[in-house]
CSV table of C-alpha atoms in Angstrom, one decimal:
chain,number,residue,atom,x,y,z
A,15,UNK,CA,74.1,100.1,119.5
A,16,UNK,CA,71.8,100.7,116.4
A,17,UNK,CA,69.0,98.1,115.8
A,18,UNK,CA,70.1,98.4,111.7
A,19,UNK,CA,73.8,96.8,113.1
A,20,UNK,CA,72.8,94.6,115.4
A,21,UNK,CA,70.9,92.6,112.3
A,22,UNK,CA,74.2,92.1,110.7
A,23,UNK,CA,75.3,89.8,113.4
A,24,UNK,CA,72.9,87.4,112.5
A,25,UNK,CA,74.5,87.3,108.6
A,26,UNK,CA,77.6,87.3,110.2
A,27,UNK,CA,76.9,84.0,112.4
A,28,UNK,CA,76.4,81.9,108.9
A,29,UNK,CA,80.1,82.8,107.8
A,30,UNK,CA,81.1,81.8,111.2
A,31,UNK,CA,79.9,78.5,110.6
A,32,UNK,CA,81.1,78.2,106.9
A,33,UNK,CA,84.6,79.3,107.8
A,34,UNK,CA,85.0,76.1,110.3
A,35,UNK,CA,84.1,74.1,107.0
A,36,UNK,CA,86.9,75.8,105.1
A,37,UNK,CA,89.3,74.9,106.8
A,38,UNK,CA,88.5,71.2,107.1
A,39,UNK,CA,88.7,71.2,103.3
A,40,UNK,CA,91.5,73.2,103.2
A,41,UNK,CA,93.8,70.7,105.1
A,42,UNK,CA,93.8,67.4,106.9
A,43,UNK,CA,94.9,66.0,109.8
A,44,UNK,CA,97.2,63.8,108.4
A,45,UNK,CA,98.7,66.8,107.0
A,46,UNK,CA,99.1,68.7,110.1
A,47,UNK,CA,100.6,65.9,111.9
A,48,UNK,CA,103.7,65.2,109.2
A,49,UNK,CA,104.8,68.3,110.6
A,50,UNK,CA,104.3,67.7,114.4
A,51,UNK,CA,107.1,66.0,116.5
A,52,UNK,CA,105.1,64.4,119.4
A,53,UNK,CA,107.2,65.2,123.0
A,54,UNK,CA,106.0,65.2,126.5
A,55,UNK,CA,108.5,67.3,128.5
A,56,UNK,CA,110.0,67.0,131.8
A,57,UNK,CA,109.6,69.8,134.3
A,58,UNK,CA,113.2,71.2,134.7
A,59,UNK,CA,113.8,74.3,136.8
A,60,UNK,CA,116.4,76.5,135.1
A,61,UNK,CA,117.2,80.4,136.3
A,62,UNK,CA,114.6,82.6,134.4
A,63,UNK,CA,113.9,86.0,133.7
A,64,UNK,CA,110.8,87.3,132.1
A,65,UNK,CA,109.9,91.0,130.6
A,66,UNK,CA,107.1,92.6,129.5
A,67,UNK,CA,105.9,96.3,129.1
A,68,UNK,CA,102.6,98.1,128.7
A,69,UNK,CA,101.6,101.3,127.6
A,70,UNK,CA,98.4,104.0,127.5
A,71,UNK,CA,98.1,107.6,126.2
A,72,UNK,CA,95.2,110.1,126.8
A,73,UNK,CA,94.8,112.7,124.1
A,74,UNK,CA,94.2,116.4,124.0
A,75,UNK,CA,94.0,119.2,122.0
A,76,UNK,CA,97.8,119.8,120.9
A,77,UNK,CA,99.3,117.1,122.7
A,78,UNK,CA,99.2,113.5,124.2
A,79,UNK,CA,99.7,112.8,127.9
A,80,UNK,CA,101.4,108.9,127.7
A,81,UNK,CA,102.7,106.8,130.2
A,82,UNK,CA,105.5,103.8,129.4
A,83,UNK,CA,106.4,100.9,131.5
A,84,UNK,CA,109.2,97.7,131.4
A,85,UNK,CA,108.9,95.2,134.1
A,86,UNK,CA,111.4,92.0,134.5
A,87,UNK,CA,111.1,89.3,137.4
A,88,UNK,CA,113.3,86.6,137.4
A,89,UNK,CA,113.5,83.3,139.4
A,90,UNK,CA,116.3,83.1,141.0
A,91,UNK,CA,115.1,79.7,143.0
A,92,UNK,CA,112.4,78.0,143.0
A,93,UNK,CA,110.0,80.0,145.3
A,94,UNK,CA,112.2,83.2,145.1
A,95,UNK,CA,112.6,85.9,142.9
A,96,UNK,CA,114.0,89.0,142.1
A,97,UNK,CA,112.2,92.2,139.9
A,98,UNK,CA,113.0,95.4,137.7
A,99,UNK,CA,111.0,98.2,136.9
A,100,UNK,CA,111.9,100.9,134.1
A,101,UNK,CA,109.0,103.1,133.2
A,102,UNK,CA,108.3,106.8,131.7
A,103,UNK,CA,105.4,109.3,132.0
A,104,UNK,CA,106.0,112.4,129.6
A,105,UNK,CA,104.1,114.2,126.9
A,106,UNK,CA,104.3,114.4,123.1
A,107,UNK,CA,103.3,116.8,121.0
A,108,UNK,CA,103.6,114.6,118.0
A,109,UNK,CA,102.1,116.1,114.7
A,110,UNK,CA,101.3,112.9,113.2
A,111,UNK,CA,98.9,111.7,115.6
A,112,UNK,CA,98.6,108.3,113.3
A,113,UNK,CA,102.4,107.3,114.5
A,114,UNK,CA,101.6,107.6,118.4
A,115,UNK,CA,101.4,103.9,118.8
A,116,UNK,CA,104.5,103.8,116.8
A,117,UNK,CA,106.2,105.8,119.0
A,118,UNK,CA,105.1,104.5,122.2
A,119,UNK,CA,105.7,101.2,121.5
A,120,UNK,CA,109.4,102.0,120.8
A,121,UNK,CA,109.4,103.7,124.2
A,122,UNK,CA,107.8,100.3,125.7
A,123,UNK,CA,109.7,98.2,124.2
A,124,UNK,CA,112.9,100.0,125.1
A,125,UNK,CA,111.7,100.0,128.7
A,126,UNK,CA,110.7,96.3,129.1
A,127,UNK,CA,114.3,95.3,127.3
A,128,UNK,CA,116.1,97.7,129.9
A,129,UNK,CA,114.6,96.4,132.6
A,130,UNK,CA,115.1,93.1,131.3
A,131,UNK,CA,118.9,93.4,130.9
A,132,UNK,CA,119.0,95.1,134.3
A,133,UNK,CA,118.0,92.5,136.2
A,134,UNK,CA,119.9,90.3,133.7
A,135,UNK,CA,123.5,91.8,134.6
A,136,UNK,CA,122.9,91.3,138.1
A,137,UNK,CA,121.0,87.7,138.5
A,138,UNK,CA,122.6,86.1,135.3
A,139,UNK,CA,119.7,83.9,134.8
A,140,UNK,CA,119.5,80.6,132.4
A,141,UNK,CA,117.1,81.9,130.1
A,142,UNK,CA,115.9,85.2,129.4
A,143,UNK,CA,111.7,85.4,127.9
A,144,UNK,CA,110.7,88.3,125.4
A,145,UNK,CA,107.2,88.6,125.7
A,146,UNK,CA,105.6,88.2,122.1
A,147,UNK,CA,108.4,87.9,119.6
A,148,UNK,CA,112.0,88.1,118.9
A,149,UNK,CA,111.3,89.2,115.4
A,150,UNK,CA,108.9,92.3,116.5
A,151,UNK,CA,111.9,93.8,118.0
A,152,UNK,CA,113.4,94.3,114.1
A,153,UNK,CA,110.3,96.0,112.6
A,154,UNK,CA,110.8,99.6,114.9
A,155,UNK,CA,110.2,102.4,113.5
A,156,UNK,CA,112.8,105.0,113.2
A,157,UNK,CA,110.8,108.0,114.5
A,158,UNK,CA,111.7,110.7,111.8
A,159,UNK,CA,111.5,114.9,112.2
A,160,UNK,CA,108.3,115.0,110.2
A,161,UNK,CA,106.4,113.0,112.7
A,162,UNK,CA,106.7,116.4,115.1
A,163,UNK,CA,107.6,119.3,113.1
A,164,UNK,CA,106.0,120.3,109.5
A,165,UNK,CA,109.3,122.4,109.2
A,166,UNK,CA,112.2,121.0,107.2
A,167,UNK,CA,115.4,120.8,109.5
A,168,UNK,CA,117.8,119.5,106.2
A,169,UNK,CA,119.2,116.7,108.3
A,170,UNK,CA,120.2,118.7,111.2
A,171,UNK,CA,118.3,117.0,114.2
A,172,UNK,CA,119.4,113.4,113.1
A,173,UNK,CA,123.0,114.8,113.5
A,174,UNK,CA,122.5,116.6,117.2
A,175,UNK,CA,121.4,112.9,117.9
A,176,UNK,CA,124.1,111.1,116.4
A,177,UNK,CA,126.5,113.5,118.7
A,178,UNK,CA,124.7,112.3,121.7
A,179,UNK,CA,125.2,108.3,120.6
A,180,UNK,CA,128.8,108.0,122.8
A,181,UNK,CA,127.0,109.6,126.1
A,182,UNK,CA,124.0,107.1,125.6
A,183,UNK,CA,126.2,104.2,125.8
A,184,UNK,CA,127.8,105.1,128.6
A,185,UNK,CA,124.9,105.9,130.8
A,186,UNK,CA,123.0,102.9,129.2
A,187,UNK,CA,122.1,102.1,132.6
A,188,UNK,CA,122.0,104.9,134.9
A,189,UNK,CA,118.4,106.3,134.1
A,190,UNK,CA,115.0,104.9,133.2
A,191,UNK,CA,115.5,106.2,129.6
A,192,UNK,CA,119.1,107.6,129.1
A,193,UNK,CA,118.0,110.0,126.2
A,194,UNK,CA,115.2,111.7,128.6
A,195,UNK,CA,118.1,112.4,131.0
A,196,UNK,CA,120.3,114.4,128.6
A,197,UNK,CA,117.0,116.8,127.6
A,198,UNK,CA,119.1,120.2,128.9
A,199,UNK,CA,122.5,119.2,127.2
A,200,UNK,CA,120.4,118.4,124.1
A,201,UNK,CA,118.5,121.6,123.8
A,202,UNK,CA,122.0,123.5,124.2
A,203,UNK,CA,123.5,122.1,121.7
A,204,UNK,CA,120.0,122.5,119.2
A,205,UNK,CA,120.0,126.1,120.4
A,206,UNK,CA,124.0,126.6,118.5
A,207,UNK,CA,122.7,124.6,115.8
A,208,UNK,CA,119.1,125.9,115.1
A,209,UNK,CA,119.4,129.6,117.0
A,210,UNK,CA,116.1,130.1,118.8
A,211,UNK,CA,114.3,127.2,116.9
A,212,UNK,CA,116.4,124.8,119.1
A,213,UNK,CA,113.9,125.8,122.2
A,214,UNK,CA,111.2,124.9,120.4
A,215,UNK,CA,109.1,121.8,121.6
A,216,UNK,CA,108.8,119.9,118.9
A,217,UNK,CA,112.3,120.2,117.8
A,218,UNK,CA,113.4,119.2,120.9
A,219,UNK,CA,110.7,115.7,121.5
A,220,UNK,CA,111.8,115.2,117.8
A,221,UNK,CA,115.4,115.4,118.8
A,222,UNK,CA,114.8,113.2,121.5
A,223,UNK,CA,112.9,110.6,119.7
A,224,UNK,CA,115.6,109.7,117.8
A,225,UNK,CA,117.9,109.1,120.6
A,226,UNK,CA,115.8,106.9,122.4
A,227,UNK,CA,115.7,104.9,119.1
A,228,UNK,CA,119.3,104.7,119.5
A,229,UNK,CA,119.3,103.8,122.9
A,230,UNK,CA,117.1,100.9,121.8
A,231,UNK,CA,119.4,99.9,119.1
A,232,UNK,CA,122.4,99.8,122.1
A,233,UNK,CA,120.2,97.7,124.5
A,234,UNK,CA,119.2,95.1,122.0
A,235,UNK,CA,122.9,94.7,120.5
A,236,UNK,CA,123.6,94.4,124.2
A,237,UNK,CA,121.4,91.7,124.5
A,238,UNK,CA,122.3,89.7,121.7
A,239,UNK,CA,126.1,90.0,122.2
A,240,UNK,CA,126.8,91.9,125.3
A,241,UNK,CA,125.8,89.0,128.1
A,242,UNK,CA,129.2,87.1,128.5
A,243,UNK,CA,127.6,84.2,130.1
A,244,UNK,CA,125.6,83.3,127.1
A,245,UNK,CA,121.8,82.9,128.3
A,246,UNK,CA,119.0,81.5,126.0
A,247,UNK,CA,117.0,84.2,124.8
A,248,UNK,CA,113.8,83.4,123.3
A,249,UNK,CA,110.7,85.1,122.3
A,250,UNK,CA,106.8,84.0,123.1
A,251,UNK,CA,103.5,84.5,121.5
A,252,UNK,CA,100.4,83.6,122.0
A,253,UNK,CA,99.3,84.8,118.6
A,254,UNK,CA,100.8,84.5,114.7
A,255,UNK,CA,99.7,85.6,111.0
A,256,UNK,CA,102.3,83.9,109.8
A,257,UNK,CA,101.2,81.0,107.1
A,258,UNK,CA,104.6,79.8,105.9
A,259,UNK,CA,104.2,76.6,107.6
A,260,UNK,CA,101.0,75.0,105.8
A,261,UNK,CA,100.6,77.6,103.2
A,262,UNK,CA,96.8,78.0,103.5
A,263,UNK,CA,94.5,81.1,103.9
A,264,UNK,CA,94.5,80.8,107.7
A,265,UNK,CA,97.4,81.5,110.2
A,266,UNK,CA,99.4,78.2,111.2
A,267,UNK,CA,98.7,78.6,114.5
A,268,UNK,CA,95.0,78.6,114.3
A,269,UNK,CA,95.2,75.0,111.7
A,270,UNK,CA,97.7,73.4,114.9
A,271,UNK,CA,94.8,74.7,117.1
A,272,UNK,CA,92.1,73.0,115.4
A,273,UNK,CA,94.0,69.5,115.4
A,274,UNK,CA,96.4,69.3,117.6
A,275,UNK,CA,96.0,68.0,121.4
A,276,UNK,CA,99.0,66.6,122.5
A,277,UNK,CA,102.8,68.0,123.4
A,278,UNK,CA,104.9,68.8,120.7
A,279,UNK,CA,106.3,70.8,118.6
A,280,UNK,CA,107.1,71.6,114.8
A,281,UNK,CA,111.1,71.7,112.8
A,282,UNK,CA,112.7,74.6,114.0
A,283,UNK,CA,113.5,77.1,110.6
A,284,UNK,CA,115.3,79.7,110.0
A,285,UNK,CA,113.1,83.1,110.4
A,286,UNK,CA,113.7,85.2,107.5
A,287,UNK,CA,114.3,88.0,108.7
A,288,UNK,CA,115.6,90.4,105.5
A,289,UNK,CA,112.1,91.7,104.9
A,290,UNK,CA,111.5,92.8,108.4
A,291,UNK,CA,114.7,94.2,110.1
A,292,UNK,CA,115.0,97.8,109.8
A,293,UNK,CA,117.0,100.2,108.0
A,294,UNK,CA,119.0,101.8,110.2
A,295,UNK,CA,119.4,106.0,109.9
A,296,UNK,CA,122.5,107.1,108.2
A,297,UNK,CA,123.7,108.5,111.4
A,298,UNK,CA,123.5,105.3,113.2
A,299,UNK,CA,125.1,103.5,110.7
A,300,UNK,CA,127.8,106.1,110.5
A,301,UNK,CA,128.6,106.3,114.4
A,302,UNK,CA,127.8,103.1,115.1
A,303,UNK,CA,128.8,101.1,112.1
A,304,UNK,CA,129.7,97.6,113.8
A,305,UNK,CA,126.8,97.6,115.9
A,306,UNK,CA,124.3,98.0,113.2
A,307,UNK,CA,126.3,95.4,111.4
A,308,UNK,CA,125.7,93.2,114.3
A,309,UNK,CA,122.4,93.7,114.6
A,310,UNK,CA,122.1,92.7,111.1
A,311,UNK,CA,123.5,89.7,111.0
A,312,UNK,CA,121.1,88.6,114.2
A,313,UNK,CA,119.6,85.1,113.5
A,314,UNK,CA,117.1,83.5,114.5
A,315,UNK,CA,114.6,80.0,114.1
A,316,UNK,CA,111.2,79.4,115.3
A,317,UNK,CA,109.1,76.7,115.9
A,318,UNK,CA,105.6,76.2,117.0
A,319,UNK,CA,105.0,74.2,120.7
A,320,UNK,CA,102.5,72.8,123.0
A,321,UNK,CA,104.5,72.4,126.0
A,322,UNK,CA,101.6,71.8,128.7
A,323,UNK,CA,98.3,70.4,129.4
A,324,UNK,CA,96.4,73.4,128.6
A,325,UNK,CA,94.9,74.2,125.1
A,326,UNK,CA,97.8,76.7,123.9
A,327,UNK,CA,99.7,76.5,121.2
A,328,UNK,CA,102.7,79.2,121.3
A,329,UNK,CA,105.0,80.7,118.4
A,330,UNK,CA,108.6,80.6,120.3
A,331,UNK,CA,111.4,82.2,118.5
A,332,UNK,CA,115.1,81.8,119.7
A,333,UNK,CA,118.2,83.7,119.2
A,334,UNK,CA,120.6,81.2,117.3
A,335,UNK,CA,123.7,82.2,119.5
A,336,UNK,CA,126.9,80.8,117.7
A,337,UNK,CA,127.8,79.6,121.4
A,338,UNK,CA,124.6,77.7,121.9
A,339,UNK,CA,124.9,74.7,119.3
A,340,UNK,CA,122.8,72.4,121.9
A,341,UNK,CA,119.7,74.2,122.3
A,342,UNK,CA,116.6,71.9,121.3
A,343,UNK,CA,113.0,72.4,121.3
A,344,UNK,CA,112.9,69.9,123.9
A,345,UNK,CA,115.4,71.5,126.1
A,346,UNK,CA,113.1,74.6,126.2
A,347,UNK,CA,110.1,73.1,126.7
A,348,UNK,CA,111.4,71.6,129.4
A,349,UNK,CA,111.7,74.4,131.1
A,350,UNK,CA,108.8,76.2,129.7
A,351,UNK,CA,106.8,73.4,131.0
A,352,UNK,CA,108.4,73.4,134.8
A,353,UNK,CA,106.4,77.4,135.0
A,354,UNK,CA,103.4,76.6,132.6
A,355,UNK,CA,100.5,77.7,134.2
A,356,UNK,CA,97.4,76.7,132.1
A,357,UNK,CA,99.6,76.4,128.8
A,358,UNK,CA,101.5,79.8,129.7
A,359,UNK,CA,105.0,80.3,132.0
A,360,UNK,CA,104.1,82.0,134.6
A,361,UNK,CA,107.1,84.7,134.7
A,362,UNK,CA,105.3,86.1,131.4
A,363,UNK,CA,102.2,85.5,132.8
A,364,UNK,CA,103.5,87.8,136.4
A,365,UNK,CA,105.1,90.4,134.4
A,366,UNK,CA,101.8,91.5,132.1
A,367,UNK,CA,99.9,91.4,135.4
A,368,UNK,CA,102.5,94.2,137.4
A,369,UNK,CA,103.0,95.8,134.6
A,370,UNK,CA,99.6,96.9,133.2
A,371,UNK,CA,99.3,100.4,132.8
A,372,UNK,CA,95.1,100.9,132.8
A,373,UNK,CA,92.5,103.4,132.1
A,374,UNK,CA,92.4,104.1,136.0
A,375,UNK,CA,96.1,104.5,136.1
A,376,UNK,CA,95.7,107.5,133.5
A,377,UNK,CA,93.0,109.2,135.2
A,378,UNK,CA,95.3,109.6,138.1
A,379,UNK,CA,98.1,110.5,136.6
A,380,UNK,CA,95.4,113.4,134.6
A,381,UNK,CA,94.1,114.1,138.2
A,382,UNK,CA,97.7,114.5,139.7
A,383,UNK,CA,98.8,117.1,137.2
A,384,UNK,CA,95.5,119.2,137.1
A,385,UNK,CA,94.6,117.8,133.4
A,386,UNK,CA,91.1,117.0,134.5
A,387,UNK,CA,89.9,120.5,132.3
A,388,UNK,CA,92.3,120.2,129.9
A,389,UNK,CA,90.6,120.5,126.4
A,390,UNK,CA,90.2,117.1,124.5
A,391,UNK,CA,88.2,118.3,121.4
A,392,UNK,CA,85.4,116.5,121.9
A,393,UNK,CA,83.6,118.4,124.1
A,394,UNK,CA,80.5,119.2,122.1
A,395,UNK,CA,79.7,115.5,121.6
A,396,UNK,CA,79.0,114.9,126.1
């Protein structure tokens, strides 16, 4: 690092200090503690399933070489357990190199909630964990043709999709990623629409895209109303930017943090969720009207919780099933607090470790297809 950057830590360090002033003058204790509902739980062992996914991407000159992974474990007794693994390693060739992420994640996320929901229709756990939270599932990009193809295609891909929604739904479960699976019936059916452009790559990734949003759209609906023996399903994050709760410059969760040291938890509210759920694409909508009207009307509340000794404080948002009027923040930290490991439940904590997709993991899967001299583009800077 540059000498002329290094200096600026030593500005940096006096804000440090006067933001830890800030927010003592921003709100009290007593303040923080109307809102906290003081609860020690008891460890109760309940049938859980945990999910999580990862994801990592190594870019070259034209194209990105990614790899996407969904893994679910769920205790089945107390010392025994049961696991599901749904991943993907493919390459994009994605023209708007800014939306990777975008797209990846919808990949990931699709993969963790299949795996999820796999395991889930065979164990029939209690509860069912989303790692992070429920509301991050609504905000999904719909991955459109002009993130792959500077051509205009008048609407013409979105429809080839839409075609392919009935086969999705009833292969949900068959393959890692159903869409993937139906590449050659796909490209068919672009070549009667499009003539030769059909072939093409990016028409075809673009194509594709889209139907592994739908597929998305099919497992979480399935989730929400497709289990007929009614699990909890709640969402958990270590992290928040929310502020609704105190209304202050700084995140709630970091103002609990700061003053709060014993189990507990905040009033449950209603998330609003109207500003972040998606718009589904006309073709969805169209084909799959009921669904997306489903989806729509998903609710959900959250509350904030320190359900162990540790020094965590976690976001948890639950899915307010009609069927479920009984389900209290102390029923789930009772069971959040039978697997808390260090303030965390250890399912979540299992999953991120066997799922990780590292560095190293990419460097073999770039030694194993020959991608070692593949051109990166930045060559002239080693």
């Amino acid at each position: 690092m540059r000498p002329e950057l290094l200096n600026k830590t030593y500005r940096l360090k006096q804000e440090l200090s006067q933001l830890a002033i800030t927010l003592s003058d921003e709100i009290t204790k007593e303040e923080v503690f109307s809102k906290w509902n003081s609860y020690e739980p008891s460890p109760v062992f309940r049938t859980t399933a945990a999910e999580d996914g990862s994801l990592n991407k190594k870019h070259y000159l034209g194209f990105y070489l990614y790899s996407v992974a969904g893994y679910a474990i769920n205790f089945h007794q107390e010392q025994e357990y049961s696991e599901e693994v749904v991943g993907e390693i493919g390459l994009s060739v994605i023209k708007k190199t800014e939306l990777i992420d975008q797209y990846l994640r919808m990949l990931m996320f699709l993969c963790e909630l299949k795996a999820l929901l796999k395991l889930a229709l065979k164990e029939k756990p209690e509860f069912l964990l989303i790692d992070g939270t429920l509301s991050s599932r609504f905000i999904t990009i719909f991955p459109k043709t002009d993130w792959f193809s500077g051509e205009e295609f008048e609407g013409k891909i979105a429809n080839v999709a839409g075609e392919f929604i009935k086969e999705l739904k009833e292969n949900l479960f068959d393959e890692d990623i159903a869409a993937f699976s139906i590449k050659n019936k796909v490209i068919a059916r672009l070549v009667e629409v499009l003539g030769n452009k059909g072939n093409r790559t990016d028409v075809v990734e673009a194509t594709l895209a889209k139907l592994a949003y739908f597929e998305y759209l099919l497992l979480l609906h399935k989730l929400f109303y497709g289990l007929d023996w009614k699990p909890v399903v709640i969402g958990i994050a270590k992290t928040s930017h929310s502020t609704e709760l105190f209304n202050k410059s700084l995140p709630d969760i970091r103002i609990l943090h700061q003053h709060i040291t014993e189990e507990g938890y905040t009033k449950p509210v209603y998330l609003n969720l109207e500003e972040t759920k998606w718009e589904f694409s006309e073709i969805f909508e169209m084909v799959e009207r009921e669904i997306a009207f489903q989806l729509k009307e998903v609710s959900i509340k959250y509350f904030y919780s320190k359900y162990d000794e540790g020094r965590t404080i976690s976001l948890i948002e639950v899915y307010e099933n009609p069927e479920h009027t009984d389900i209290t923040p102390e029923y789930i930290m009772d069971t959040l607090h039978y697997f808390a490991v260090s303030g965390y439940p250890f399912p979540l904590r299992k999953a991120d470790n066997e799922v990780r997709i590292t560095h190293k993991d990419m460097e073999l899967i770039e030694n194993l297809l020959g991608l070692q001299r593949e051109l990166h583009g930045r060559e002239g800077l080693t």
